[in-house]
Short mmCIF file of C-alpha atoms and ligand atoms in Angstrom, two decimals:
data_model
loop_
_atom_site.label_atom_id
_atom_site.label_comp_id
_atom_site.label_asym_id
_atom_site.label_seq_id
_atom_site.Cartn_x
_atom_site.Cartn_y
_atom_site.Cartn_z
CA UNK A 1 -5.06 79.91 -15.56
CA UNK A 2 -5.26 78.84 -19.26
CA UNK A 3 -0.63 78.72 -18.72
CA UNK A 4 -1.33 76.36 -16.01
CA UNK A 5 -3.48 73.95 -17.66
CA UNK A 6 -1.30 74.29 -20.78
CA UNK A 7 1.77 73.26 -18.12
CA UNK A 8 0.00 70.00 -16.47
CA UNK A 9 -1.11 68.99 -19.75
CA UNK A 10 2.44 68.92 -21.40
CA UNK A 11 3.69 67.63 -17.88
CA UNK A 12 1.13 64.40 -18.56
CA UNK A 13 2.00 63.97 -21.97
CA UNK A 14 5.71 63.34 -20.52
CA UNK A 15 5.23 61.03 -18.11
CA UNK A 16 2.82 59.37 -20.65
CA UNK A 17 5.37 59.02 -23.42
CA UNK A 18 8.23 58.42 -21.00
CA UNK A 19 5.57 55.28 -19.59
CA UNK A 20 5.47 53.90 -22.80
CA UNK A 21 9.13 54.05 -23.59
CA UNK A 22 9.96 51.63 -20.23
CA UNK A 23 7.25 49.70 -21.43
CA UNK A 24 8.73 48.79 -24.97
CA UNK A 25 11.87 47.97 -23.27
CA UNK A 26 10.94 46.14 -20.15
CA UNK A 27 11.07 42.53 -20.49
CA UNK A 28 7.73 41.66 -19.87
CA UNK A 29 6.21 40.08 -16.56
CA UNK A 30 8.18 37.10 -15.57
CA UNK A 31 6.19 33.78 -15.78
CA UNK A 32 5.07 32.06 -12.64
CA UNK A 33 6.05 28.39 -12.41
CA UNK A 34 2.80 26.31 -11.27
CA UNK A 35 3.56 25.37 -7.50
CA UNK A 36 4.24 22.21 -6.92
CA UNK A 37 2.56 19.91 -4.65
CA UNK A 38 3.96 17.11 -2.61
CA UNK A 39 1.35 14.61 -1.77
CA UNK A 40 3.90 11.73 -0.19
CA UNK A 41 4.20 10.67 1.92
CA UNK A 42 0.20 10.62 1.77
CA UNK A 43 -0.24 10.35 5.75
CA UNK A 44 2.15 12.63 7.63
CA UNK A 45 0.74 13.13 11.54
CA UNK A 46 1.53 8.76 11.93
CA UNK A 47 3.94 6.42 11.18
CA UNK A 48 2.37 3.80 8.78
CA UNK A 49 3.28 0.50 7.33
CA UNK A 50 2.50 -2.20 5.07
CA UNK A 51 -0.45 -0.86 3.44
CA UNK A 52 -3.17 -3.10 1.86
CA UNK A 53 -6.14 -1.29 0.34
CA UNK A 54 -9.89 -2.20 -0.70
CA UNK A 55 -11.60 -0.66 -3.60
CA UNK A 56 -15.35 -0.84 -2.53
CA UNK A 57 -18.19 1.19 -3.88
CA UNK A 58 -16.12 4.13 -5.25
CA UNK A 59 -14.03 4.46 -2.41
CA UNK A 60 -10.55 3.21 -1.58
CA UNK A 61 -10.20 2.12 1.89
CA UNK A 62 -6.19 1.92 3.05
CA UNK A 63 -5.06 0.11 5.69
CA UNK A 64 -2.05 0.16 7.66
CA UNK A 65 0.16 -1.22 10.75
CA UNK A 66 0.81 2.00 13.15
CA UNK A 67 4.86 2.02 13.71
CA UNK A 68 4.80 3.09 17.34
CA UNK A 69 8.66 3.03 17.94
CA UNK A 70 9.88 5.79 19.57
CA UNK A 71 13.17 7.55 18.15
CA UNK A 72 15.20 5.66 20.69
CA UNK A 73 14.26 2.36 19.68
CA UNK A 74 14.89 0.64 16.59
CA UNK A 75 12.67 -2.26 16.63
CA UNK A 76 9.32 -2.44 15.65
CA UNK A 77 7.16 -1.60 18.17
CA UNK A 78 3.40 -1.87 16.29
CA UNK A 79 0.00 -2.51 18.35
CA UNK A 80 -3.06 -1.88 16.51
CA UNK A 81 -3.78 -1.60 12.45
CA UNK A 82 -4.94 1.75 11.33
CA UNK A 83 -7.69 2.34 8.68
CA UNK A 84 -8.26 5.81 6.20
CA UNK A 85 -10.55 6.17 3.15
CA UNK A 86 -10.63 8.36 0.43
CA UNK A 87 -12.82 8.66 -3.09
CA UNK A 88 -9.81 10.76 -4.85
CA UNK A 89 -6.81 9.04 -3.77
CA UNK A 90 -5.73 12.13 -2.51
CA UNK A 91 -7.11 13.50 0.72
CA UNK A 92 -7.38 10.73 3.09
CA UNK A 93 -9.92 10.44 5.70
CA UNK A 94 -8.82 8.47 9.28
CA UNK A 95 -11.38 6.28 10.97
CA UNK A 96 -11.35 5.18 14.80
CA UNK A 97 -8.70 2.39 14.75
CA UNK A 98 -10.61 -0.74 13.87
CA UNK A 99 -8.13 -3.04 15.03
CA UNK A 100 -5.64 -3.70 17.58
CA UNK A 101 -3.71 -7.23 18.51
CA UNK A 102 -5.46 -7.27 22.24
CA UNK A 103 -8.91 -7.93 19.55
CA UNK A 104 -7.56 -11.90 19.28
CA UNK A 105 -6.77 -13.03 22.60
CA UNK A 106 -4.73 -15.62 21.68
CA UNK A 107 -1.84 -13.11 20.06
CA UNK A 108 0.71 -11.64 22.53
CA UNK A 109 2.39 -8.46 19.92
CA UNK A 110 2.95 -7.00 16.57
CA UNK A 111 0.19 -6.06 14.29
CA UNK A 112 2.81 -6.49 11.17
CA UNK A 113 1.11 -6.82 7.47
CA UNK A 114 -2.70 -7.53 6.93
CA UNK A 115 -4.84 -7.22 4.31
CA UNK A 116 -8.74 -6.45 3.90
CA UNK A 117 -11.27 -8.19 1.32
CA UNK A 118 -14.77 -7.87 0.87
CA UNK A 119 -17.22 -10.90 0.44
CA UNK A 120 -20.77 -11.41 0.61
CA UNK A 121 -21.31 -7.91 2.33
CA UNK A 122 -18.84 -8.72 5.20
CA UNK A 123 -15.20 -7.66 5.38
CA UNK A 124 -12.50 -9.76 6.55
CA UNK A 125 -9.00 -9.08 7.78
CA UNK A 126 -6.39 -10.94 7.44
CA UNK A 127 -3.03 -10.29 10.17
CA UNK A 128 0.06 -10.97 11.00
CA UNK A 129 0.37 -11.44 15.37
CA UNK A 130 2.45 -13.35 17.16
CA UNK A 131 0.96 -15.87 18.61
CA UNK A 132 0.94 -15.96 22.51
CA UNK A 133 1.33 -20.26 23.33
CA UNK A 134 2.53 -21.22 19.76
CA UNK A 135 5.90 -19.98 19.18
CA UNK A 136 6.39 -17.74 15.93
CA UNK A 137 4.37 -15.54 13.86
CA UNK A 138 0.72 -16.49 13.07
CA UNK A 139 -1.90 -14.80 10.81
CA UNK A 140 -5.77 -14.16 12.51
CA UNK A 141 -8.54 -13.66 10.86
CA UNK A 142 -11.18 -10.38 11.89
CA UNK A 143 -14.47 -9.69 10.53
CA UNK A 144 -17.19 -6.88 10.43
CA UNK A 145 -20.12 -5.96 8.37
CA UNK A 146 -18.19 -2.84 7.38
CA UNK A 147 -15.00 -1.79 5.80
CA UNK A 148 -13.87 0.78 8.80
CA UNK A 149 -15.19 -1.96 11.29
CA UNK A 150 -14.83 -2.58 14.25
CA UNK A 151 -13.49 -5.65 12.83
CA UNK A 152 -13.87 -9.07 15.41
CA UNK A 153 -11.58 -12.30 15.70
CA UNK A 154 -13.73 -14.47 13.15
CA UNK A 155 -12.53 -17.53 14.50
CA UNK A 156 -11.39 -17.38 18.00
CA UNK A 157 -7.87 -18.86 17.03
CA UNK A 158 -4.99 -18.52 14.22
CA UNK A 159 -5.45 -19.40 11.13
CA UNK A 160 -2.02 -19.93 10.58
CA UNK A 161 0.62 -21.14 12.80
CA UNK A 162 4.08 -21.84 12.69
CA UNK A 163 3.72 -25.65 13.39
CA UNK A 164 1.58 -25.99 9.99
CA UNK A 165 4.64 -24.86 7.65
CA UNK A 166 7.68 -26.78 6.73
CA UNK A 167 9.13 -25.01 4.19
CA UNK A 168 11.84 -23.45 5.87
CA UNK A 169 13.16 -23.64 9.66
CA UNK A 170 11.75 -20.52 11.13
CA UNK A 171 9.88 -18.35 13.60
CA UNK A 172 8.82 -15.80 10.98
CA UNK A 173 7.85 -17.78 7.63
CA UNK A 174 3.75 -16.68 8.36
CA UNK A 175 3.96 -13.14 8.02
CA UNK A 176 2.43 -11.12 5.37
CA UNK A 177 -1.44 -12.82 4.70
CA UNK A 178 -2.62 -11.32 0.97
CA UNK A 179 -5.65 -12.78 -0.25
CA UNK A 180 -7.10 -12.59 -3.55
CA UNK A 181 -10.40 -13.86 -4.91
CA UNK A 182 -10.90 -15.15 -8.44
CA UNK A 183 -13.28 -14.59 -11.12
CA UNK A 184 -14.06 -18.69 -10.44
CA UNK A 185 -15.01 -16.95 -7.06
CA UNK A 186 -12.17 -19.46 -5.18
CA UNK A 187 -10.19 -17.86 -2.52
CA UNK A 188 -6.18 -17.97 -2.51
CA UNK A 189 -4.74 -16.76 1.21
CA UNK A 190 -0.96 -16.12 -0.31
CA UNK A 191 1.95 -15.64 2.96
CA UNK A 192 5.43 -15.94 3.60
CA UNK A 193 9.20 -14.90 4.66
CA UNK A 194 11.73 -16.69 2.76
CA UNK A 195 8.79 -19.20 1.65
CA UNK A 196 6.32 -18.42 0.10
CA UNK A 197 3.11 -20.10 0.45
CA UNK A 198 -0.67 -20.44 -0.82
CA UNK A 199 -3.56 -22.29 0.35
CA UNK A 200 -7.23 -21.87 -1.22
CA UNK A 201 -10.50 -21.04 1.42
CA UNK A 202 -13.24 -21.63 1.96
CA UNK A 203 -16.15 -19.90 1.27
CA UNK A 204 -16.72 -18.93 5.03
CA UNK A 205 -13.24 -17.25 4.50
CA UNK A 206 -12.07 -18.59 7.61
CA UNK A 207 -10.75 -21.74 7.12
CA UNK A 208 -8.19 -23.71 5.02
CA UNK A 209 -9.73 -25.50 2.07
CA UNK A 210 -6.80 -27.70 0.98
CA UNK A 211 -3.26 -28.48 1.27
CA UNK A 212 -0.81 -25.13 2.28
CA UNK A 213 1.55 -25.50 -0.81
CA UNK A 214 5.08 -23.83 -1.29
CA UNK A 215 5.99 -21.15 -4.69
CA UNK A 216 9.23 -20.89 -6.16
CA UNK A 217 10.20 -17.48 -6.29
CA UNK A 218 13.54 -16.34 -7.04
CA UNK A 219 14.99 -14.34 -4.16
CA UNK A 220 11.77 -14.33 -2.12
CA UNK A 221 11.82 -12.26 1.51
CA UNK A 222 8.27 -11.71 2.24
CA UNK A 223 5.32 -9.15 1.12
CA UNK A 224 3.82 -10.91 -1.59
CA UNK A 225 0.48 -9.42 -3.24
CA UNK A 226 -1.59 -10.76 -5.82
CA UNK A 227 -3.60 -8.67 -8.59
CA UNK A 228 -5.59 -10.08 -11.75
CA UNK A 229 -5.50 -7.45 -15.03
CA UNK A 230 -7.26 -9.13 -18.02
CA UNK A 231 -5.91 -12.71 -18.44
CA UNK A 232 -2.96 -12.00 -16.27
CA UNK A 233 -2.20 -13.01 -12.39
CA UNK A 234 0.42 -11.17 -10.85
CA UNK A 235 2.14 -11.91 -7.88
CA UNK A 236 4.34 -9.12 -6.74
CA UNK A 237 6.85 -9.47 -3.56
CA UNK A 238 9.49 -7.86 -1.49
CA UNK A 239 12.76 -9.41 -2.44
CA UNK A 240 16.41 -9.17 -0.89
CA UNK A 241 17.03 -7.28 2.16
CA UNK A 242 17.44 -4.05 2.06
CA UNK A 243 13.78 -4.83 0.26
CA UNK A 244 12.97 -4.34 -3.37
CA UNK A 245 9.71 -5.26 -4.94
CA UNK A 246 9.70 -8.22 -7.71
CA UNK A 247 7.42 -9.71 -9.42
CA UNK A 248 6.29 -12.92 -11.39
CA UNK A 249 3.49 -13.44 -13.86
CA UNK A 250 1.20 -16.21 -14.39
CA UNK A 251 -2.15 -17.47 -16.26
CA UNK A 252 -3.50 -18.56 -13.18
CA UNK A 253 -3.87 -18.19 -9.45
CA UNK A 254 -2.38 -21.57 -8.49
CA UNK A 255 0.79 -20.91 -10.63
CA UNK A 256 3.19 -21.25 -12.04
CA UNK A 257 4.74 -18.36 -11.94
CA UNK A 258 7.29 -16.75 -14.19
CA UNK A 259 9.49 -14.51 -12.55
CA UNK A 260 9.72 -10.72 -14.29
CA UNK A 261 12.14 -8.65 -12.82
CA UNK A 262 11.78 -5.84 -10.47
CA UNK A 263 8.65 -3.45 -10.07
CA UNK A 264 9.94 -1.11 -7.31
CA UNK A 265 13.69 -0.26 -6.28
CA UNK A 266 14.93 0.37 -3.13
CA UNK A 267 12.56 2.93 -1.03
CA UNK A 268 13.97 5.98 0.75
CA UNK A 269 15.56 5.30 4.18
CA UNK A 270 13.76 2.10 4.96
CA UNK A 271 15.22 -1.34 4.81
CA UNK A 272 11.79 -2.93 4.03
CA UNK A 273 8.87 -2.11 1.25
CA UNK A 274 5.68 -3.33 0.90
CA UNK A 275 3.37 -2.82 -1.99
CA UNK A 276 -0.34 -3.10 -1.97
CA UNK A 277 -1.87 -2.79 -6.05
CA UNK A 278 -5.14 -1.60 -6.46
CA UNK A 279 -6.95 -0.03 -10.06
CA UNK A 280 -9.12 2.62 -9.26
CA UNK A 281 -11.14 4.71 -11.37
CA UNK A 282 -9.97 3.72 -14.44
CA UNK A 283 -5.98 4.22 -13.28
CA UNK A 284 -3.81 1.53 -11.92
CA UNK A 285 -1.71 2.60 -8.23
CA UNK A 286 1.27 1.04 -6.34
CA UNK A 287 1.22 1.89 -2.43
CA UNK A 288 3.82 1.38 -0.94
CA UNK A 289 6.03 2.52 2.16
CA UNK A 290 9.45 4.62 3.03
CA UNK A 291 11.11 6.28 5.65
CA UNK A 292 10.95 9.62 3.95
CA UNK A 293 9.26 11.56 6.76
CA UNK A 294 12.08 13.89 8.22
CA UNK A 295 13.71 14.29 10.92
CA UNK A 296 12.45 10.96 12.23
CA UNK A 297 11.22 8.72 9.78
CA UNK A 298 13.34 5.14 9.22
CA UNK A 299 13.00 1.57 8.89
CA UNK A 300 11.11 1.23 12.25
CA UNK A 301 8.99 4.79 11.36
CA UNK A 302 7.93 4.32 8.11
CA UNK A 303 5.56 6.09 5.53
CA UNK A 304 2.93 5.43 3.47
CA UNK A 305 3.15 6.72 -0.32
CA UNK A 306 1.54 6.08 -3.59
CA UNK A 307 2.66 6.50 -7.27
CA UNK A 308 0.70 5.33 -10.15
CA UNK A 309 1.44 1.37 -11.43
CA UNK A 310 2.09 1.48 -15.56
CA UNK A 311 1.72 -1.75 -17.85
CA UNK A 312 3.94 -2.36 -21.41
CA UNK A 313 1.37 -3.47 -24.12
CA UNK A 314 3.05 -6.87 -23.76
CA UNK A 315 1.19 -6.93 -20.22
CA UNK A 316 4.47 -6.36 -18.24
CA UNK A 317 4.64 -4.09 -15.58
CA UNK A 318 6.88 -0.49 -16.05
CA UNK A 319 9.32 0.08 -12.43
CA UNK A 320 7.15 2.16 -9.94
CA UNK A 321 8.70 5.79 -10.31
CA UNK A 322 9.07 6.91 -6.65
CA UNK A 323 8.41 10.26 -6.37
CA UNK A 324 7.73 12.95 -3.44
CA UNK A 325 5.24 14.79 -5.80
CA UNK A 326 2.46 11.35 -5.58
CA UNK A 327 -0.95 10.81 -7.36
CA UNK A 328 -3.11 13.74 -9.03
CA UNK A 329 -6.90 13.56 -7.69
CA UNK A 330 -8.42 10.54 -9.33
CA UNK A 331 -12.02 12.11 -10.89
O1 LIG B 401 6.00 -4.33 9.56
C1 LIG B 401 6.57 -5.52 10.01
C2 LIG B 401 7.11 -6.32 8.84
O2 LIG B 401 8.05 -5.54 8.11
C3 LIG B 401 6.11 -6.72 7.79
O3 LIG B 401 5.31 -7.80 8.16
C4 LIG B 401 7.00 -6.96 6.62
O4 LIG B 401 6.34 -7.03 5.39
C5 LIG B 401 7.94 -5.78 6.71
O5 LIG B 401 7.39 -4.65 6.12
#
């Protein structure tokens, strides 16, 4: 009995010792990398375009045209604007679709680039339609008492048509409505293709309170987008085609404008790009679209992503980095 125990004992102390030995000569556990996580495109179960956001009461509201092309057609094929909200610019939260072209009856098609702002407790939306009895794009104005709607045509008829602009000879030169509010409280409406143009409104946001007036902008295609930080205006705007983002700075809202250089190169497999530049909790973001969502995605099926906006102590803007990888949660 006593042999026995005397036997398993030694046997332990082995397999101890012999433990111990592998130990001292193992490497040691292998570190695990962090997993990554790839945020963008930030809406993946639609196609979504042109987005314009509204910061408003701690939450950023996004809003986007709904590319409904099917894989066999390359056009755009885009009906109604979709809306999502979020508080950490990170999970995204979709609301019934507040507005579709049918909602002004005087538009026959394309719910291309809009914009929402926020005054005096009501919301207004600015859109790009084109218009059903005046030939060419036109931009409408929509209202509602809230920021996920329903919106309603605030007017009854186009803001914009295509008879009211000169600047250049074409059917699509009132696309793209961004509208920006000053300190001074005036209202700019900012639009264009090739041209770009700017009229102030009125206080009732839906009218024209002054002459439409043209911008020179070097190599200007359409998408512009207007931001204050500090003392500085910036007007930022797809340029060339295939479509980068540019951009031009200025002391004021009304110009003029001096032109910078480019904010945003060339996005993945789509032959447009559209910025929308919002601060938000203390950090500054550019959203923007691609065609980065595979096997489908393209210029007609594109994708909204966001990637954080950086400024050079001379006030400048850093390029947009691009990345798959997107935004951490904004606390
Ligand atoms: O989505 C239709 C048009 O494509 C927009 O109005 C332009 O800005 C470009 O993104």
């Amino acid at each position: 009995m006593i042999k026995n125990s005397l036997l398993i004992l030694l046997l332990g102390v082995v397999v101890f010792l012999a433990a111990c030995q592998k130990e001292k000569s193992s490497p040691g556990p292998t570190p695990t990398s962090p997993s990554v996580v790839y945020r963008n495109p930030i809406i993946k179960d639609k196609f979504t375009a042109d987005p314009a956001a509204l910061v408003h009461n701690g939450t950023v509201y996004l809003y986007a045209g709904h590319d409904e092309a099917p894989v066999s057609q390359e056009q755009y094929i885009m009906n109604e604007w979709l809306c999502y909200s979020s508080t950490d610019m990170v999970t995204w939260t979709e609301h019934p679709v507040p507005l579709r072209v049918t909602d002004f009856t005087w538009a026959r098609a394309d719910a291309w680039a809009s914009q929402v702002v926020e005054r005096n407790g009501k919301f207004y939306w600015y859109a790009t339609v084109d218009h059903a009895t005046i030939p060419g794009k036109s931009i409408g104005v929509a209202v509602s008492d809230s920021p996920t709607g329903p919106f309603k045509d605030a007017r009854g008829s186009a803001l914009i048509t295509n008879d009211m602009t000169q600047a250049v000879n074409s059917f699509f030169d009132d696309i793209d409505p961004t509208v920006f509010i000053d300190d001074s409280r005036q209202a700019y409406l900012y639009w264009g293709n090739t041209a770009c143009y700017y009229a102030r409104l009125k206080e009732n946001m839906t009218e024209l309170d002054g002459p439409i007036q043209t911008i020179s902008l070097p190599a200007f295609t359409e998408a512009p987008w207007v931001h204050k930080r500090g003392e500085w205006y910036y007007l930022s705007y797809a340029t060339g085609f295939p479509e980068r983002i540019a951009y031009a700075m200025s002391r004021s809202p009304e110009g003029p404008w001096e032109y910078q250089g480019i904010l945003n190169e060339l996005p993945v497999n789509s032959n447009t790009n559209h910025q929308a530049i919002i601060e938000f909790k203390g950090k500054w973001y550019s959203i923007y679209h691609n065609g980065a969502i595979s096997p489908n995605g393209g210029s007609f099926r594109r994708s909204v992503s966001v990637d954080y906006l950086n400024y050079n102590t001379d006030h400048t803007l850093q390029k947009v980095v691009m990345t798959s990888k997107g935004v951490e949660p904004a606390l």
